[in-house]
Amino acid sequence: MVGNQAWRQAARAAALAGAWIMSGAELAQTWPSKPIRIEVGFAPGGGTDIVARAIAPKMGEILSQSIIVENKAGAAGTIAADFVAKSAPDGYTLLMGHSNSNAISLYVLKVPYNPTTDFTAITYVGYVPNVLAIHPSLPAKIVADLVALAKAKPGIYTYGSSGIGSTQHLAGALFGKIAGVDINHVPYKGSGQAIVDLLANQITMNFDTMPPLLEHIRAGKLRDLAISTPKRLPQLPDVPTFTEVGINGFDVTNWYSVMGPKNMPPAVVAKIDAAMQAAVNDPTIKATLDAQGVQFSSTVTTPAAFTDFVKAENAKYAKYAKLVNDLNVKAD
């Protein structure tokens, strides 16, 4: 009797698996038959939003379907990530994924999803460095000047971020520890809002990604002091690296990607990846992203390679957990 029951359960599981495979195959044949949404976890104007909106029109053109970029801002991008993680794995709800902010948030915000197992890794876009930018009214021409000012007035100077537990939050806390200065964190719902206040001289500095900062730096509305790359970049050739200015160990970058809920049909994943790869490699789009400081990869070019990349990134979470603890990064 028990053996028959076990057999029936196994047969039912096999039937369900077969139905899912069949439905996945059928979905792949008709996909996409309606608009696709790409969720961005931050307010408009930040790096993630800029990259998503640069790619979406071309991707929609390739797929002959509308691509809607939707901002679900808050909690360092984890609201949008949780929404996508709990969505149907049918290829119509995607996440403009980002890197370290979710990793740090795991230990600050106690997010309700697993970043390793609750997503399908589809396409890696590239990474962007973080830039230390200040309002030009501040009498600091180099990082040493800024450090001297901050040491003279502990707790007076402020830095913005795209939210508690974000990469920018970690970057500011890490900078403070390495430089031996006391600077205060001001969280926002996205980089765009933080930069608006930086431009208005409401906060002192920002450790943001290049896309939302570049136009303001080039216009002289913000002053760039250092960049978090091993070498200087052609987009900002006069900006020294943090290592050059004596801030050693400041390794903070953001990578961007497209991800979906777990258990997406492989054929749909392949279609999305092909469209994304074609969009990113379109000469006009690639030039736009390159101008924004996006650094591309010659190795992470398939969903399988991106899946391995995500696993490797997740292996760093213990390091971030220690940093969060050491730097006292908390959800105030």
CSV table of C-alpha atoms in Angstrom, one decimal:
chain,number,residue,atom,x,y,z
A,1,MET,CA,0.0,0.0,0.0
A,2,VAL,CA,2.8,2.4,1.0
A,3,GLY,CA,4.7,1.4,-2.1
A,4,ASN,CA,1.7,2.2,-4.3
A,5,GLN,CA,1.2,5.5,-2.6
A,6,ALA,CA,4.9,6.4,-3.2
A,7,TRP,CA,4.5,5.3,-6.8
A,8,ARG,CA,1.5,7.5,-7.3
A,9,GLN,CA,3.2,10.5,-5.7
A,10,ALA,CA,6.3,10.0,-8.0
A,11,ALA,CA,4.0,9.6,-11.0
A,12,ARG,CA,2.2,12.8,-10.1
A,13,ALA,CA,5.4,14.7,-9.7
A,14,ALA,CA,6.6,13.5,-13.1
A,15,ALA,CA,3.4,14.5,-14.7
A,16,LEU,CA,3.6,18.0,-13.2
A,17,ALA,CA,7.2,18.3,-14.3
A,18,GLY,CA,6.2,17.2,-17.8
A,19,ALA,CA,3.3,19.8,-17.8
A,20,TRP,CA,5.7,22.5,-16.8
A,21,ILE,CA,8.2,21.5,-19.5
A,22,MET,CA,5.4,21.5,-22.0
A,23,SER,CA,4.0,24.9,-20.8
A,24,GLY,CA,7.5,26.3,-20.9
A,25,ALA,CA,8.0,25.1,-24.5
A,26,GLU,CA,4.7,26.5,-25.5
A,27,LEU,CA,5.4,29.8,-23.8
A,28,ALA,CA,8.7,30.1,-25.6
A,29,GLN,CA,7.0,29.7,-28.9
A,30,THR,CA,4.6,32.6,-28.4
A,31,TRP,CA,6.8,34.8,-26.1
A,32,PRO,CA,6.6,37.7,-26.1
A,33,SER,CA,2.9,38.3,-26.8
A,34,LYS,CA,2.5,41.3,-24.5
A,35,PRO,CA,4.6,44.1,-23.0
A,36,ILE,CA,7.6,43.2,-20.9
A,37,ARG,CA,8.4,45.1,-17.7
A,38,ILE,CA,11.9,45.8,-16.4
A,39,GLU,CA,11.8,46.7,-12.7
A,40,VAL,CA,14.3,49.2,-11.4
A,41,GLY,CA,14.8,49.3,-7.7
A,42,PHE,CA,15.6,53.0,-7.5
A,43,ALA,CA,14.0,56.4,-8.3
A,44,PRO,CA,14.6,57.8,-11.8
A,45,GLY,CA,17.9,59.4,-12.6
A,46,GLY,CA,20.3,56.9,-10.9
A,47,GLY,CA,22.8,54.6,-12.6
A,48,THR,CA,20.5,51.6,-12.7
A,49,ASP,CA,17.7,53.6,-14.2
A,50,ILE,CA,19.9,55.3,-16.8
A,51,VAL,CA,21.3,51.9,-18.0
A,52,ALA,CA,17.9,50.3,-18.1
A,53,ARG,CA,16.4,53.1,-20.1
A,54,ALA,CA,19.4,53.2,-22.5
A,55,ILE,CA,18.9,49.5,-23.4
A,56,ALA,CA,15.1,49.1,-23.2
A,57,PRO,CA,14.0,50.8,-26.5
A,58,LYS,CA,16.5,48.7,-28.6
A,59,MET,CA,15.6,45.5,-26.8
A,60,GLY,CA,11.9,46.2,-27.5
A,61,GLU,CA,12.7,46.9,-31.2
A,62,ILE,CA,14.5,43.6,-31.5
A,63,LEU,CA,11.7,41.6,-29.8
A,64,SER,CA,8.9,43.6,-31.6
A,65,GLN,CA,7.3,44.3,-28.2
A,66,SER,CA,7.0,47.2,-25.8
A,67,ILE,CA,9.6,47.2,-22.9
A,68,ILE,CA,8.3,49.2,-19.9
A,69,VAL,CA,10.9,50.4,-17.4
A,70,GLU,CA,9.2,50.7,-14.1
A,71,ASN,CA,10.7,52.3,-10.9
A,72,LYS,CA,9.9,50.5,-7.7
A,73,ALA,CA,12.2,52.5,-5.4
A,74,GLY,CA,13.1,51.9,-1.8
A,75,ALA,CA,15.1,49.7,0.6
A,76,ALA,CA,18.3,49.9,-1.5
A,77,GLY,CA,16.6,48.2,-4.5
A,78,THR,CA,15.3,45.3,-2.5
A,79,ILE,CA,11.6,46.2,-3.0
A,80,ALA,CA,11.9,45.7,-6.7
A,81,ALA,CA,14.0,42.6,-6.3
A,82,ASP,CA,11.5,41.0,-4.0
A,83,PHE,CA,8.6,41.9,-6.4
A,84,VAL,CA,10.4,40.1,-9.3
A,85,ALA,CA,11.5,37.2,-7.1
A,86,LYS,CA,7.8,36.5,-6.3
A,87,SER,CA,6.5,37.1,-9.9
A,88,ALA,CA,5.5,34.5,-12.4
A,89,PRO,CA,8.6,33.1,-14.3
A,90,ASP,CA,7.1,33.8,-17.7
A,91,GLY,CA,9.6,36.3,-19.0
A,92,TYR,CA,7.2,39.3,-18.7
A,93,THR,CA,8.6,40.6,-15.3
A,94,LEU,CA,12.4,41.2,-15.2
A,95,LEU,CA,14.8,42.9,-12.9
A,96,MET,CA,17.5,45.4,-13.8
A,97,GLY,CA,19.8,43.7,-11.4
A,98,HIS,CA,22.7,45.3,-9.5
A,99,SER,CA,25.4,44.0,-7.4
A,100,ASN,CA,26.7,45.0,-4.0
A,101,SER,CA,23.7,46.9,-2.8
A,102,ASN,CA,21.7,43.6,-2.5
A,103,ALA,CA,24.6,41.8,-1.0
A,104,ILE,CA,25.0,44.4,1.7
A,105,SER,CA,21.3,44.7,2.3
A,106,LEU,CA,21.1,41.1,3.2
A,107,TYR,CA,22.9,41.9,6.4
A,108,VAL,CA,21.3,45.3,7.0
A,109,LEU,CA,17.6,44.9,6.0
A,110,LYS,CA,17.0,41.2,6.3
A,111,VAL,CA,15.5,40.9,2.8
A,112,PRO,CA,12.7,38.4,2.3
A,113,TYR,CA,14.3,36.5,-0.6
A,114,ASN,CA,17.4,34.5,-1.3
A,115,PRO,CA,19.6,36.3,-3.9
A,116,THR,CA,21.3,33.1,-4.9
A,117,THR,CA,18.3,30.8,-5.4
A,118,ASP,CA,15.3,33.0,-6.1
A,119,PHE,CA,16.4,34.5,-9.4
A,120,THR,CA,17.3,33.4,-12.9
A,121,ALA,CA,20.6,35.0,-14.1
A,122,ILE,CA,20.0,36.0,-17.7
A,123,THR,CA,22.4,38.7,-19.0
A,124,TYR,CA,25.4,40.5,-17.5
A,125,VAL,CA,25.6,44.0,-18.9
A,126,GLY,CA,28.8,45.3,-17.2
A,127,TYR,CA,30.1,47.2,-14.2
A,128,VAL,CA,30.6,50.8,-13.3
A,129,PRO,CA,33.0,52.3,-10.8
A,130,ASN,CA,32.1,54.6,-8.0
A,131,VAL,CA,33.2,58.3,-8.1
A,132,LEU,CA,33.8,60.5,-5.1
A,133,ALA,CA,32.1,63.8,-6.1
A,134,ILE,CA,31.6,67.0,-4.0
A,135,HIS,CA,29.9,70.3,-4.5
A,136,PRO,CA,32.3,72.8,-6.1
A,137,SER,CA,31.7,75.3,-3.3
A,138,LEU,CA,33.6,73.1,-0.9
A,139,PRO,CA,37.2,74.3,-0.6
A,140,ALA,CA,38.7,70.9,-1.5
A,141,LYS,CA,40.6,70.3,-4.8
A,142,ILE,CA,42.0,66.9,-3.9
A,143,VAL,CA,41.0,64.1,-1.5
A,144,ALA,CA,43.6,65.2,1.0
A,145,ASP,CA,41.9,68.5,1.3
A,146,LEU,CA,38.5,66.8,1.9
A,147,VAL,CA,40.0,64.6,4.6
A,148,ALA,CA,41.6,67.6,6.3
A,149,LEU,CA,38.3,69.4,6.3
A,150,ALA,CA,36.4,66.4,7.7
A,151,LYS,CA,39.0,65.9,10.4
A,152,ALA,CA,38.8,69.5,11.4
A,153,LYS,CA,35.0,69.3,11.8
A,154,PRO,CA,34.0,65.7,12.8
A,155,GLY,CA,30.4,64.8,12.1
A,156,ILE,CA,29.6,67.9,10.1
A,157,TYR,CA,30.1,66.7,6.5
A,158,THR,CA,27.5,64.4,4.9
A,159,TYR,CA,27.3,61.9,2.1
A,160,GLY,CA,24.2,60.7,0.2
A,161,SER,CA,23.3,57.2,-1.0
A,162,SER,CA,20.6,55.4,-2.8
A,163,GLY,CA,19.4,53.9,0.4
A,164,ILE,CA,20.5,52.2,3.6
A,165,GLY,CA,22.5,49.1,2.8
A,166,SER,CA,23.4,50.3,-0.7
A,167,THR,CA,26.8,50.3,-2.3
A,168,GLN,CA,27.1,54.1,-1.8
A,169,HIS,CA,26.3,53.6,1.9
A,170,LEU,CA,29.1,51.1,2.2
A,171,ALA,CA,31.4,53.2,0.2
A,172,GLY,CA,31.0,56.2,2.4
A,173,ALA,CA,31.4,54.2,5.6
A,174,LEU,CA,34.5,52.5,4.1
A,175,PHE,CA,36.0,55.8,3.1
A,176,GLY,CA,35.4,57.2,6.5
A,177,LYS,CA,37.1,54.2,8.1
A,178,ILE,CA,40.1,54.2,5.8
A,179,ALA,CA,40.6,58.0,5.9
A,180,GLY,CA,39.9,58.2,9.6
A,181,VAL,CA,37.1,60.7,9.3
A,182,ASP,CA,33.6,61.0,10.8
A,183,ILE,CA,31.1,61.7,8.0
A,184,ASN,CA,27.3,61.3,8.2
A,185,HIS,CA,25.1,59.2,6.0
A,186,VAL,CA,22.0,60.6,4.4
A,187,PRO,CA,19.9,57.9,2.6
A,188,TYR,CA,17.6,58.5,-0.4
A,189,LYS,CA,15.3,56.3,-2.5
A,190,GLY,CA,17.7,56.5,-5.4
A,191,SER,CA,20.9,58.2,-6.7
A,192,GLY,CA,19.0,60.7,-8.7
A,193,GLN,CA,17.5,62.3,-5.5
A,194,ALA,CA,20.8,62.3,-3.7
A,195,ILE,CA,22.5,64.0,-6.7
A,196,VAL,CA,19.7,66.7,-6.8
A,197,ASP,CA,20.6,67.5,-3.2
A,198,LEU,CA,24.3,67.4,-3.8
A,199,LEU,CA,23.8,69.9,-6.7
A,200,ALA,CA,21.8,72.1,-4.3
A,201,ASN,CA,24.6,71.9,-1.7
A,202,GLN,CA,22.3,70.2,0.8
A,203,ILE,CA,24.8,67.4,1.3
A,204,THR,CA,28.6,67.5,1.0
A,205,MET,CA,29.6,64.5,-1.1
A,206,ASN,CA,28.5,61.4,-2.9
A,207,PHE,CA,30.2,58.1,-3.7
A,208,ASP,CA,28.0,57.3,-6.7
A,209,THR,CA,28.4,55.4,-10.0
A,210,MET,CA,29.5,57.2,-13.1
A,211,PRO,CA,26.2,57.4,-15.2
A,212,PRO,CA,24.3,59.9,-13.0
A,213,LEU,CA,27.4,62.0,-12.2
A,214,LEU,CA,29.2,62.4,-15.5
A,215,GLU,CA,27.1,65.2,-17.1
A,216,HIS,CA,27.3,67.3,-13.9
A,217,ILE,CA,31.0,66.8,-13.6
A,218,ARG,CA,31.6,67.8,-17.2
A,219,ALA,CA,29.4,70.8,-16.7
A,220,GLY,CA,31.5,71.9,-13.7
A,221,LYS,CA,28.4,71.6,-11.4
A,222,LEU,CA,30.2,68.9,-9.4
A,223,ARG,CA,33.9,68.2,-8.7
A,224,ASP,CA,35.3,64.7,-9.0
A,225,LEU,CA,38.1,63.7,-6.6
A,226,ALA,CA,38.7,60.0,-7.0
A,227,ILE,CA,37.5,56.9,-8.8
A,228,SER,CA,37.3,53.2,-7.7
A,229,THR,CA,39.0,51.5,-10.6
A,230,PRO,CA,42.5,50.0,-10.7
A,231,LYS,CA,43.5,52.4,-13.4
A,232,ARG,CA,42.3,55.8,-14.6
A,233,LEU,CA,39.5,55.8,-17.1
A,234,PRO,CA,39.5,57.6,-20.5
A,235,GLN,CA,36.1,59.1,-19.7
A,236,LEU,CA,37.6,60.9,-16.7
A,237,PRO,CA,41.4,60.9,-17.4
A,238,ASP,CA,42.3,63.6,-14.9
A,239,VAL,CA,40.6,61.8,-12.0
A,240,PRO,CA,43.0,59.7,-9.8
A,241,THR,CA,42.1,56.3,-8.4
A,242,PHE,CA,41.5,56.0,-4.7
A,243,THR,CA,44.8,54.0,-4.5
A,244,GLU,CA,46.7,56.9,-6.1
A,245,VAL,CA,45.4,59.3,-3.4
A,246,GLY,CA,46.3,56.9,-0.5
A,247,ILE,CA,42.8,55.4,0.1
A,248,ASN,CA,43.9,51.8,-0.1
A,249,GLY,CA,41.4,49.0,0.0
A,250,PHE,CA,38.5,51.0,-1.5
A,251,ASP,CA,37.2,48.3,-3.9
A,252,VAL,CA,33.6,49.4,-4.6
A,253,THR,CA,31.8,48.9,-7.9
A,254,ASN,CA,28.3,48.1,-9.2
A,255,TRP,CA,27.5,45.6,-11.9
A,256,TYR,CA,24.3,45.7,-13.9
A,257,SER,CA,22.3,42.8,-15.3
A,258,VAL,CA,18.9,41.5,-16.3
A,259,MET,CA,17.5,38.8,-14.1
A,260,GLY,CA,14.1,37.1,-13.7
A,261,PRO,CA,12.3,34.9,-11.2
A,262,LYS,CA,13.6,31.4,-10.6
A,263,ASN,CA,12.5,28.5,-12.8
A,264,MET,CA,12.2,30.5,-16.1
A,265,PRO,CA,11.9,28.3,-19.2
A,266,PRO,CA,15.4,28.0,-20.7
A,267,ALA,CA,14.1,28.9,-24.2
A,268,VAL,CA,12.6,32.2,-22.9
A,269,VAL,CA,15.9,32.9,-21.1
A,270,ALA,CA,17.7,32.3,-24.4
A,271,LYS,CA,15.4,34.7,-26.2
A,272,ILE,CA,15.8,37.5,-23.6
A,273,ASP,CA,19.6,37.0,-23.5
A,274,ALA,CA,19.9,37.1,-27.3
A,275,ALA,CA,17.8,40.4,-27.4
A,276,MET,CA,19.9,41.9,-24.6
A,277,GLN,CA,23.2,41.0,-26.1
A,278,ALA,CA,22.1,42.4,-29.5
A,279,ALA,CA,20.9,45.6,-27.8
A,280,VAL,CA,24.1,46.1,-25.7
A,281,ASN,CA,26.3,45.4,-28.7
A,282,ASP,CA,24.4,47.8,-31.0
A,283,PRO,CA,27.0,50.4,-31.9
A,284,THR,CA,24.8,53.3,-30.7
A,285,ILE,CA,23.8,51.7,-27.4
A,286,LYS,CA,27.3,50.5,-26.8
A,287,ALA,CA,28.7,54.0,-27.3
A,288,THR,CA,26.1,55.4,-25.0
A,289,LEU,CA,27.0,52.9,-22.2
A,290,ASP,CA,30.7,53.4,-22.8
A,291,ALA,CA,30.3,57.1,-22.5
A,292,GLN,CA,28.6,56.5,-19.1
A,293,GLY,CA,31.6,54.5,-17.9
A,294,VAL,CA,30.2,51.0,-18.2
A,295,GLN,CA,33.0,48.5,-18.3
A,296,PHE,CA,32.1,45.4,-20.4
A,297,SER,CA,33.2,41.8,-20.0
A,298,SER,CA,34.7,39.5,-22.6
A,299,THR,CA,34.0,36.4,-20.5
A,300,VAL,CA,30.6,36.8,-18.9
A,301,THR,CA,28.6,36.6,-22.2
A,302,THR,CA,26.1,33.8,-21.7
A,303,PRO,CA,23.4,33.0,-19.1
A,304,ALA,CA,25.5,30.0,-17.9
A,305,ALA,CA,28.6,32.2,-17.5
A,306,PHE,CA,26.5,34.8,-15.7
A,307,THR,CA,25.1,32.2,-13.4
A,308,ASP,CA,28.6,31.2,-12.5
A,309,PHE,CA,29.5,34.9,-12.0
A,310,VAL,CA,26.6,35.4,-9.6
A,311,LYS,CA,27.6,32.4,-7.6
A,312,ALA,CA,31.2,33.8,-7.4
A,313,GLU,CA,29.8,37.2,-6.3
A,314,ASN,CA,27.6,35.5,-3.7
A,315,ALA,CA,30.8,33.9,-2.2
A,316,LYS,CA,31.8,37.5,-1.3
A,317,TYR,CA,28.8,37.9,1.0
A,318,ALA,CA,30.7,36.8,4.0
A,319,LYS,CA,33.2,39.6,3.3
A,320,TYR,CA,30.4,42.1,3.1
A,321,ALA,CA,28.8,40.8,6.3
A,322,LYS,CA,32.1,41.4,8.1
A,323,LEU,CA,32.4,44.9,6.6
A,324,VAL,CA,28.9,45.7,7.6
A,325,ASN,CA,29.7,44.6,11.1
A,326,ASP,CA,33.1,46.4,11.2
A,327,LEU,CA,31.7,49.6,9.8
A,328,ASN,CA,28.6,49.6,11.9
A,329,VAL,CA,26.4,49.9,8.9
A,330,LYS,CA,22.9,49.7,10.3
A,331,ALA,CA,19.3,50.4,9.3
A,332,ASP,CA,18.9,53.5,11.4
